[in-house]
Coordinates of C-alpha atoms in Angstrom, one line a residue:
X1295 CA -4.0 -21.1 -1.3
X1296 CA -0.1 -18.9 -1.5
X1297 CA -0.2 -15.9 0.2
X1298 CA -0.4 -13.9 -3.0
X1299 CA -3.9 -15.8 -3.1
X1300 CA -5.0 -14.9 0.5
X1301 CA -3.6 -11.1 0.4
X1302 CA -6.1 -11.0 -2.9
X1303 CA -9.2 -12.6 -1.4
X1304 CA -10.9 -9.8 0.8
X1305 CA -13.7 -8.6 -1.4
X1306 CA -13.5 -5.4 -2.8
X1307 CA -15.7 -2.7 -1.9
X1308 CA -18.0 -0.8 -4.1
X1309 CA -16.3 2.6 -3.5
X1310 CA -12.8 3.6 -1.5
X1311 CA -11.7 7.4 -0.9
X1312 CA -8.7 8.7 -1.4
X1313 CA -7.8 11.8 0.8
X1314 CA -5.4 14.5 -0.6
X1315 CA -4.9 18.0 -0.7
X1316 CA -6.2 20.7 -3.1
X1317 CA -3.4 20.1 -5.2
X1318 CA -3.8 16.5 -4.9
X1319 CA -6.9 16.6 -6.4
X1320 CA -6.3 19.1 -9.0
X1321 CA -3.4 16.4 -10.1
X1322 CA -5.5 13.3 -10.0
X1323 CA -8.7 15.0 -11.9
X1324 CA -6.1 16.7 -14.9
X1325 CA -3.9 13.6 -15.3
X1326 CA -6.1 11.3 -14.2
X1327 CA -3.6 9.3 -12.3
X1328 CA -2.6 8.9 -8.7
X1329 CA 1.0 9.3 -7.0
X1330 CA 1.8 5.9 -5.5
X1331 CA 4.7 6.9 -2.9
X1332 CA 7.3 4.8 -2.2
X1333 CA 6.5 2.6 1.2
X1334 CA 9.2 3.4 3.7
X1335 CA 8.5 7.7 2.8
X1336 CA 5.2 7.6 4.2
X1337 CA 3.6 9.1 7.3
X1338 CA 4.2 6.2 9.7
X1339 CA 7.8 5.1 8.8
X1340 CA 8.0 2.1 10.9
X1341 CA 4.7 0.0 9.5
X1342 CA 6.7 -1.6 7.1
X1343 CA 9.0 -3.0 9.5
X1344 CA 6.0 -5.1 11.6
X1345 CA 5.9 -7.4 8.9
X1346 CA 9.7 -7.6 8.8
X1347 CA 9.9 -8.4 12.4
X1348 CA 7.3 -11.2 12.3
X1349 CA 8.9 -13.3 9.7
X1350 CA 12.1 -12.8 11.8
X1351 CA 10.1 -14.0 14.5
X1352 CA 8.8 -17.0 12.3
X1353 CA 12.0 -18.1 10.8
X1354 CA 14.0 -18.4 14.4
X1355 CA 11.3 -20.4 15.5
X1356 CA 11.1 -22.7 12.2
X1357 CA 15.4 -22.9 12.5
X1358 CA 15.2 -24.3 15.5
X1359 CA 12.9 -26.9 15.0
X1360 CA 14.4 -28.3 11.9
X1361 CA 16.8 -30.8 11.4
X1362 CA 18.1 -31.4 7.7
X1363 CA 21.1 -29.1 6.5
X1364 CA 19.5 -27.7 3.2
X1365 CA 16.3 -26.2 5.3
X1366 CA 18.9 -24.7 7.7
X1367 CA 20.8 -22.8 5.0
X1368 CA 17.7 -21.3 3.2
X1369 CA 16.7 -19.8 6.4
X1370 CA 19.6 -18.3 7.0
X1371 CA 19.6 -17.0 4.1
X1372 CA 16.1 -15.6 4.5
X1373 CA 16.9 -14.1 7.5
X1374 CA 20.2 -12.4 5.3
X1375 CA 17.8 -11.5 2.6
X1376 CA 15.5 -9.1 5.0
X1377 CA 18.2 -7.2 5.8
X1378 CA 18.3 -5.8 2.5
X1379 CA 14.5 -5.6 2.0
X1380 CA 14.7 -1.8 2.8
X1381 CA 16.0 -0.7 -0.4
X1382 CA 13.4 -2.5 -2.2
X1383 CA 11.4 0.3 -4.4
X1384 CA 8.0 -0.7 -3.3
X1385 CA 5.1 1.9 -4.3
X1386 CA 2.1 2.2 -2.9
X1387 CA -1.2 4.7 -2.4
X1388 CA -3.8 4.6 0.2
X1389 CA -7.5 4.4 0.1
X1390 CA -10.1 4.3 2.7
X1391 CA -13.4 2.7 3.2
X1392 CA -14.5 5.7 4.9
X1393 CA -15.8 8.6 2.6
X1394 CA -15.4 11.5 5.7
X1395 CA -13.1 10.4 8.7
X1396 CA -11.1 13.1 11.2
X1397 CA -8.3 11.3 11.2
X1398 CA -7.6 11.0 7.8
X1399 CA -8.2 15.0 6.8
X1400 CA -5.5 15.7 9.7
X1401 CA -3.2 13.3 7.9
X1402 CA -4.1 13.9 4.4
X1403 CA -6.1 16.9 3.8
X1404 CA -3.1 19.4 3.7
X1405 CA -4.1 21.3 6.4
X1406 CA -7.7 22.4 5.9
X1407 CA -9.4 22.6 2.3
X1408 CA -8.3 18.6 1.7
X1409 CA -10.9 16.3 -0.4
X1410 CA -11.6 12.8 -0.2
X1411 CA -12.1 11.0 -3.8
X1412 CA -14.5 8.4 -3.9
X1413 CA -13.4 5.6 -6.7
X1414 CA -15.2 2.9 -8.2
X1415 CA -12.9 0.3 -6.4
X1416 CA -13.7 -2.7 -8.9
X1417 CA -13.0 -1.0 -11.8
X1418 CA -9.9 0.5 -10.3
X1419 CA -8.5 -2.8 -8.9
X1420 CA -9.2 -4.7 -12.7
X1421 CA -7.2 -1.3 -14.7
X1422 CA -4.1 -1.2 -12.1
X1423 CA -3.6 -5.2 -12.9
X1424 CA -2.5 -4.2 -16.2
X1425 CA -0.2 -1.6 -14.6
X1426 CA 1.7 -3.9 -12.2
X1427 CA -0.5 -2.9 -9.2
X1428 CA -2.6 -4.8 -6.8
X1429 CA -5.4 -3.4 -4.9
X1430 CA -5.3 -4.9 -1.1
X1431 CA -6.5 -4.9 1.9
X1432 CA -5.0 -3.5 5.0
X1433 CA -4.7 -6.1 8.1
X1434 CA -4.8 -4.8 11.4
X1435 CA -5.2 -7.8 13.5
X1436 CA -2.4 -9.2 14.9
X1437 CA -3.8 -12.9 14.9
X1438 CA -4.1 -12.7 11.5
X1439 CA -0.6 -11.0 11.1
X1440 CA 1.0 -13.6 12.6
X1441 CA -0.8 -16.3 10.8
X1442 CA -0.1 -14.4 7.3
X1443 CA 3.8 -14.5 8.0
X1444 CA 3.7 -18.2 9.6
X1445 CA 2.1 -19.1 5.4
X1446 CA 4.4 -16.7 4.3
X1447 CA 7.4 -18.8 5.3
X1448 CA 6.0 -21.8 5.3
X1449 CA 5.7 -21.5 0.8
X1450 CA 8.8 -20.1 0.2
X1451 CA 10.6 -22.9 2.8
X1452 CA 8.4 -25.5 0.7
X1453 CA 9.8 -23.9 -2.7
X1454 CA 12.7 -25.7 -4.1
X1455 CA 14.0 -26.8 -0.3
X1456 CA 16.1 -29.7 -1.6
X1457 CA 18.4 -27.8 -4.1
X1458 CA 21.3 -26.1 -3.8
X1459 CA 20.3 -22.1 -3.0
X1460 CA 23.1 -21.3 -1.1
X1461 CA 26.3 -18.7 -2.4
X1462 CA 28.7 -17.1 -0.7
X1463 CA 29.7 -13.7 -1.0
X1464 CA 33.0 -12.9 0.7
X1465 CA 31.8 -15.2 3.2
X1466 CA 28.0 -14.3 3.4
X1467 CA 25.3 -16.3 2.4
X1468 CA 22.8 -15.5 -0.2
X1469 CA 20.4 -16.7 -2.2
X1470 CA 20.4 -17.7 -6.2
X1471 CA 18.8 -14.7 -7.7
X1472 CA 14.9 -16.9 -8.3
X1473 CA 14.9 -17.9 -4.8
X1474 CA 16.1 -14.8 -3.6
X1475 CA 13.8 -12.4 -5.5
X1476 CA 10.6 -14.6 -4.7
X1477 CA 11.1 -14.7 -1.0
X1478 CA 11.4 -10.1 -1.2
X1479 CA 8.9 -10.0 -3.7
X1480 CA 6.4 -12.0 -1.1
X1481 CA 7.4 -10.2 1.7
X1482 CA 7.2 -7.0 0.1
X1483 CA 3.7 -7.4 -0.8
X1484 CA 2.9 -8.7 3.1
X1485 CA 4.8 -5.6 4.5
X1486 CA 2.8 -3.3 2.6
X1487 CA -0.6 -4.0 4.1
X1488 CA 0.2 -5.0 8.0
X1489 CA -0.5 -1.7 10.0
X1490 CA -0.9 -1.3 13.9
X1491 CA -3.8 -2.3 15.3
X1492 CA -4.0 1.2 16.6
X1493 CA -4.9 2.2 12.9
X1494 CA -8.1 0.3 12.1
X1495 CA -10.8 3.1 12.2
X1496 CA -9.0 3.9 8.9
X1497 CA -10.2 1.1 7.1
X1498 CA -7.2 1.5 4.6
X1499 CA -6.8 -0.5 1.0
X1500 CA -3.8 0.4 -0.5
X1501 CA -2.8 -0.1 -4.4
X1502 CA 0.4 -2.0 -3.9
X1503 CA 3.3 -2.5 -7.0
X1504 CA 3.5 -6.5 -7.7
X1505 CA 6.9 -5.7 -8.5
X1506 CA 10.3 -3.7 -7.1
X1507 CA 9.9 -0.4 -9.1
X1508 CA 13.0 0.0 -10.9
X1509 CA 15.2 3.4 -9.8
X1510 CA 15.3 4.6 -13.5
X1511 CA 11.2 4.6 -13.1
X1512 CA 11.1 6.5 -9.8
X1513 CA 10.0 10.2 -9.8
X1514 CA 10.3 12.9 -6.9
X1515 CA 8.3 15.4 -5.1
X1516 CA 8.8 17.3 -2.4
X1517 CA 8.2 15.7 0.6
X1518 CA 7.5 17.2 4.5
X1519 CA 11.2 16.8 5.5
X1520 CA 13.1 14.8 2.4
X1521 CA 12.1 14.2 -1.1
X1522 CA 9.9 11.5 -1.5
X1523 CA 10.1 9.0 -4.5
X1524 CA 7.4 8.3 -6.2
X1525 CA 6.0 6.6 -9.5
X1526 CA 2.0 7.9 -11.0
X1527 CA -0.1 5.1 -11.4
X1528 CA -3.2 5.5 -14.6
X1529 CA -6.8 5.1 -13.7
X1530 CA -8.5 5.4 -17.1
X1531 CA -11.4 7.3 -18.0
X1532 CA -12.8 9.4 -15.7
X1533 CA -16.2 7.6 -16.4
X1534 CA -14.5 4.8 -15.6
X1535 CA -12.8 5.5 -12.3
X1536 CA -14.8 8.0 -10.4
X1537 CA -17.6 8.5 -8.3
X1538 CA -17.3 11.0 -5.8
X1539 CA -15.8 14.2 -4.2
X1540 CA -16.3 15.2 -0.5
X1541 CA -14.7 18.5 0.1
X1542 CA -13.3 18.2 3.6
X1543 CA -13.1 21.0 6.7
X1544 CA -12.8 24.3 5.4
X1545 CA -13.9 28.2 6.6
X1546 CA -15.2 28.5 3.5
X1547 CA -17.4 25.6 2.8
X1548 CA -20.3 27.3 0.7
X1549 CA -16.9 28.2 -1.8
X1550 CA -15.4 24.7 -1.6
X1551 CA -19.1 22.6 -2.6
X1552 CA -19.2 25.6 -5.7
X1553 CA -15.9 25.1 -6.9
X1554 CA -16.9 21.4 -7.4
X1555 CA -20.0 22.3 -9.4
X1556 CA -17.6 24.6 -11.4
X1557 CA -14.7 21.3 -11.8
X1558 CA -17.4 18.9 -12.6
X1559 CA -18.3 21.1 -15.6
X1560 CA -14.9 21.8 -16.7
X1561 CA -13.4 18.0 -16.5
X1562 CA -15.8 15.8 -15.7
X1563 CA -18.4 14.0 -18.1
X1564 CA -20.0 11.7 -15.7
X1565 CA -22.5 11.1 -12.8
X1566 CA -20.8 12.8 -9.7
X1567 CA -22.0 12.5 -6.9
X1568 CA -20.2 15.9 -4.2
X1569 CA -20.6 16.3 -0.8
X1570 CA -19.0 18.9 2.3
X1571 CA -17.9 17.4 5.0
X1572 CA -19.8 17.3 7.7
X1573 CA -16.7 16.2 10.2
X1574 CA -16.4 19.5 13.0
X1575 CA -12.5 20.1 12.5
X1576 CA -11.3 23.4 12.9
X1577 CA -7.4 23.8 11.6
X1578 CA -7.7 27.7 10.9

């Protein structure tokens, strides 16, 4: 089993949530997409670096063990490689496996009046294939990390280890552009799913572009304290995709479960299940 293989075999959950604000929601019901951010613009901006530093970790350790010239040179130029990782335009947008969680309305819920969207996982996971997105699961623990980034290397060492990979660049080295764009594209994926162990009550899946996101298909949006690129991401029908919405911690929560009753009515031709939360946050 690659690591692609491993990162897709947690079995997906009948229903995630998606926490966002008011006009989060109001988006995602009328468009009937969801804003996948780009990685390194999200709330904890050095996650994506754990996986980073693990490889690092794993690749000094295989250099100094082997011996033969050509497995030498493609670890350098790993190691070259991550440096550049950063400006790779990997989107993603997070889902939990818990429908009504503190943590996440202080993080997501844009203050107080936030909602949690409960999706029909499956479904969603089968309809962002076709859209160059994987649905994955979020490893917190750091066994596992480790052992993910020891496979990591370990395939892309194994791939094509006896040719010649290496260019020079004014004196750098680099790999050919197969070799090169396989190693990123792996470790991309791998970065966008380790998270601190501090994190776990979260219980995060994230959709997760298979693919760099080319600039010319980046959007913005206003972010906290820069813009923040982004690219929307279709769910299909709303029959298709949804199955709940959990108004979060609000002052006015007999307001908040009737404006649901009024949105199902307007947009919504399906089963709906709605709930208030019934976390005691006070942000008001």
């Amino acid at each position: 089993m690659g690591i692609i293989d491993e990162l897709n075999s947690n079995p997906i959950p009948t229903e995630l949530f998606h926490y966002t604000s008011q006009a989060g929601l109001i988006g995602i019901i009328e468009t009937n997409s969801i804003w996948a951010s780009k990685i390194h613009y999200l709330n904890d901006s050095t996650e994506f670096e754990l996986a980073l530093n693990l490889v690092k970790e794993v690749l000094n350790e295989k250099r100094k063990k082997v011996r033969t010239t050509p497995s030498r040179k493609k670890i350098d130029c790993f190691l070259e490689n991550i440096k550049s990782i950063g400006s790779t335009n990997v989107c993603v947008a997070s889902l939990s496996e818990n429908r009504d969680l503190l943590s996440q309305w202080r993080a997501y819920g844009g203050g107080s009046g936030g909602y949690s969207i409960g999706v029909k996982a499956q479904n969603i996971a089968k309809n962002v294939m076709n859209r160059g997105f994987s649905l994955l699961k979020c490893e917190y623990d750091e066994n596992k990390q480790l052992s993910l980034a020891r496979m990591l290397v370990s395939e892309c060492l194994a791939e094509n280890v006896d040719t010649e990979i290496v260019k020079f660049n004014r004196g750098v080295p680099t790999l050919d552009f197969s070799a090169g764009s396989e190693f990123k594209r792996k470790l991309s994926l791998l970065a966008s799913v380790l998270k601190h162990k501090t994190f776990k009550e979260e219980s995060e899946w994230r959709l997760v572009s298979q693919e760099p996101i080319s600039a010319q298909d980046l959007k913005f949006r206003p972010g906290i304290s820069t813009v923040t690129p982004y690219i929307p991401v279709e769910l299909g029908e709303k029959r298709y995709y949804l199955q709940s919405i959990t108004a979060g911690p609000t002052p006015n929560p007999s307001q908040a479960a009737d404006m649901l009753k009024v949105l199902t009515l307007k947009h919504i031709e399906c089963n709906l299940k709605t709930y208030t939360s019934e976390v005691p946050f006070r942000n008001w």
